């Protein structure tokens, strides 16, 4: 089992694609050791540009590089690139529809002990509300390799959300071959509970599913790595096949994967949807796992939230008496 | 500068001022003051500096221009139309539904526009990226970027100056349309700069002073900028907001207001008089 983070995937993937494609350039804002663009920096120093602590300029420079044919990846903490440089992403990258890849690392609680100023829980909301940009949130190291590779082939603005959190890889390496940016991935199929997860929460959702299954509850787990455009077909097919739908993300419950899925389901296949995510409040200093537990986003938290809903609502169900 | 060339440029300057005012008048909104202050620089750039033509827009080795003060769009559009990048009848549709000419420049709808701008402080960073990318491509093309002086209040501009100087982007030339006015008044009143020239020098730029309405002066500055090695250059162009139309000159109130019918007629009459005077008729 691979025990690595999605940012570790960035390290290896950028070196790989940089070897193959000389038009790839990488920009960072004084955080290359943290975002893991440092691998590319060491391997291809003439195509790596440290822009210093000036994220707004970095995003504009990326837009200009793209306008003359380069394929720029611009990285910083999600907070400082999707947050601080939001308007530059909107006006210089999305409005222009330029081929710029933004990497927002340390998403959600993964900057942990740094505290709330560094914990970005709003980036998915900001990015998915903006036209033209694809929003991608890989779930593990292996999937990040696939996402970066696909990002080079895809022409257009893309936001890639990565984490510092180290977890067991859900996917295995041959997965790279079958990866499709626009398609979600069914990891487990059942007909009572559907869990739609993204990012590191895919790992926790799978663990929670094991607990639910031990209670006799049949579970579907769907990995949605690309939040925009959403794989509506797959999400709706899951929704139509289960009784309760849950979304899980390390992001605010406002504007993220949960809202994207709930909006889709409300319009196309109305049913019960519960959003599991970070409450509408700021985080604090602690380990990432402690913060995830506080928000009910570890496997136990997810299991408890789902079980509560199922036991409250499934009065006449065959398994309800088990609780 | 050749006397005849200067005469033709002065004539063109008056003609394009009428085009600018007409497009803004018909649009019923827009930015006449800052368009009239930068149009002479744009005329010289497009006619004599940039190796860009309507039929060479796909040439990767063409020079690039970024109008970081995107609200000067009517001036850019008038110049592009004059040089055949699109039909001049498009100018009459400025800012209207379905027009290729958006309120601020859009690179995806308007032939000849190299970068979409409008949000101040952003075009300059894109210009830095273009200059860096062209250098990586081993292209001899140069990048020019026009900024407003009010725009310099955006912190991103100084981030970009640092970046350009650090990367030694000598294929990059900034021009500041230094008309001294912004929406809320004079720059000194609103958020004064104190000694821009020293600031630019301190940021590692080669500073060139010019009168932004004097073509000989503008010509000399661009020639000199091309010779600068190892650092970006910046042309600090002293200009007058509303230049050419007496009741708009030096008036912050004409920053973002369209002339009404009477004002438009008055302005055009004034520019035609100047043209007659120039031609010695």
XYZ file of N, CA, C and O in Angstrom, chain A residues 25 46 49 51 54 56-57 60-61 64-65 67-68 70 87-88 91-92 95-96 98, chain B residues 64 106-108 115-116 119 122 125-126 129-130 132-133 136-137 156 159-160 163 167:
168
model
N 6.087 24.696 -17.932
C 6.858 25.535 -17.014
C 6.129 25.520 -15.668
O 4.915 25.326 -15.619
N 15.734 25.664 -15.465
C 15.511 26.749 -16.428
C 14.038 26.930 -16.770
O 13.653 27.912 -17.385
N 10.155 28.907 -12.166
C 10.273 30.313 -11.788
C 9.644 30.548 -10.420
O 8.436 30.380 -10.240
N 8.275 32.999 -8.072
C 7.760 34.369 -8.210
C 7.830 35.120 -6.890
O 7.391 36.273 -6.812
N 4.169 36.584 -3.975
C 3.378 37.528 -4.779
C 2.474 36.703 -5.697
O 2.711 36.576 -6.883
N -0.671 37.009 -6.750
C -1.450 37.673 -7.807
C -0.622 37.813 -9.064
O -1.072 37.495 -10.169
N 0.610 38.281 -8.901
C 1.504 38.408 -10.051
C 1.797 37.037 -10.659
O 1.814 36.882 -11.875
N -0.912 35.994 -12.994
C -0.872 36.791 -14.221
C 0.281 36.379 -15.118
O 0.135 36.291 -16.343
N 1.434 36.108 -14.526
C 2.592 35.654 -15.295
C 2.248 34.324 -15.980
O 2.564 34.112 -17.158
N 0.242 35.021 -19.026
C 1.079 35.526 -20.123
C 1.899 34.413 -20.767
O 2.033 34.350 -21.987
N 2.442 33.518 -19.948
C 3.212 32.387 -20.476
C 2.330 31.520 -21.377
O 2.746 31.085 -22.458
N -0.284 32.516 -22.984
C -0.638 33.278 -24.197
C 0.428 33.159 -25.277
O 0.143 33.396 -26.448
N 1.673 32.810 -24.905
C 2.705 32.614 -25.933
C 3.065 31.124 -26.078
O 4.150 30.784 -26.546
N 3.180 28.443 -23.796
C 3.698 27.574 -22.733
C 2.529 26.884 -22.005
O 1.375 27.314 -22.111
N -9.142 36.857 -7.916
C -9.561 37.710 -9.035
C -8.613 37.590 -10.225
O -9.028 37.712 -11.380
N -7.340 37.333 -9.942
C -6.408 37.112 -11.058
C -6.769 35.819 -11.787
O -6.685 35.743 -13.007
N -10.073 36.802 -13.825
C -9.970 37.704 -14.974
C -8.816 37.402 -15.924
O -8.946 37.597 -17.124
N -7.672 36.964 -15.395
C -6.529 36.734 -16.292
C -6.459 35.306 -16.824
O -5.835 35.061 -17.844
N -11.472 34.177 -17.696
C -12.117 35.012 -18.723
C -11.381 34.877 -20.055
O -11.994 34.789 -21.120
N -10.059 34.823 -19.988
C -9.253 34.673 -21.198
C -9.280 33.237 -21.717
O -8.939 32.990 -22.853
N -7.328 30.805 -20.858
C -5.956 30.413 -21.169
C -5.618 29.065 -20.520
O -6.231 28.656 -19.528
N 4.188 41.711 -28.867
C 2.888 41.711 -28.177
C 2.673 43.054 -27.498
O 3.621 43.695 -27.038
N -11.039 42.329 -24.981
C -11.206 40.876 -24.877
C -10.423 40.224 -26.010
O -10.744 40.384 -27.176
N -9.398 39.473 -25.649
C -8.517 38.847 -26.642
C -9.213 37.788 -27.463
O -8.744 37.423 -28.532
N -10.338 37.278 -26.952
C -11.024 36.200 -27.667
C -12.086 36.702 -28.639
O -12.640 35.910 -29.402
N -4.183 40.503 -25.028
C -4.520 40.083 -23.659
C -5.793 40.792 -23.214
O -5.929 41.999 -23.419
N -6.684 40.036 -22.593
C -7.889 40.648 -22.023
C -7.497 41.377 -20.751
O -6.802 40.824 -19.899
N -9.328 44.753 -15.301
C -9.118 44.823 -13.869
C -7.680 45.318 -13.671
O -6.724 44.635 -14.028
N -3.533 43.852 -13.565
C -3.380 42.459 -14.016
C -2.665 42.320 -15.351
O -1.934 41.356 -15.563
N 1.227 41.828 -15.284
C 1.759 40.504 -14.941
C 1.731 39.588 -16.156
O 2.673 38.827 -16.404
N 0.645 39.687 -16.925
C 0.555 38.875 -18.142
C 1.662 39.276 -19.113
O 2.267 38.418 -19.762
N 4.740 37.586 -18.138
C 4.692 36.174 -18.531
C 4.983 36.003 -20.016
O 5.688 35.083 -20.424
N 4.419 36.903 -20.825
C 4.664 36.836 -22.276
C 6.150 37.040 -22.577
O 6.743 36.308 -23.376
N 8.693 36.549 -20.640
C 9.441 35.380 -20.156
C 9.278 34.207 -21.119
O 10.249 33.535 -21.488
N 8.048 33.979 -21.551
C 7.756 32.869 -22.462
C 8.444 33.052 -23.804
O 8.984 32.093 -24.370
N 11.997 32.204 -23.401
C 12.160 30.737 -23.349
C 12.052 30.129 -24.748
O 12.723 29.151 -25.064
N 11.193 30.737 -25.571
C 11.008 30.252 -26.946
C 12.136 30.724 -27.864
O 12.090 30.466 -29.066
N -0.189 44.888 -7.151
C 0.273 43.868 -8.104
C 1.253 44.452 -9.114
O 2.145 43.754 -9.595
N 4.564 44.151 -7.647
C 4.980 42.737 -7.675
C 5.559 42.429 -9.053
O 6.583 41.760 -9.180
N 4.874 42.934 -10.068
C 5.301 42.653 -11.450
C 6.625 43.357 -11.773
O 7.484 42.786 -12.437
N 9.331 41.279 -10.332
C 9.504 40.048 -11.114
C 10.273 40.336 -12.405
O 11.238 39.636 -12.748
N 13.940 38.905 -13.259
C 14.135 37.991 -14.401
C 14.891 38.671 -15.546
O 15.058 38.076 -16.621
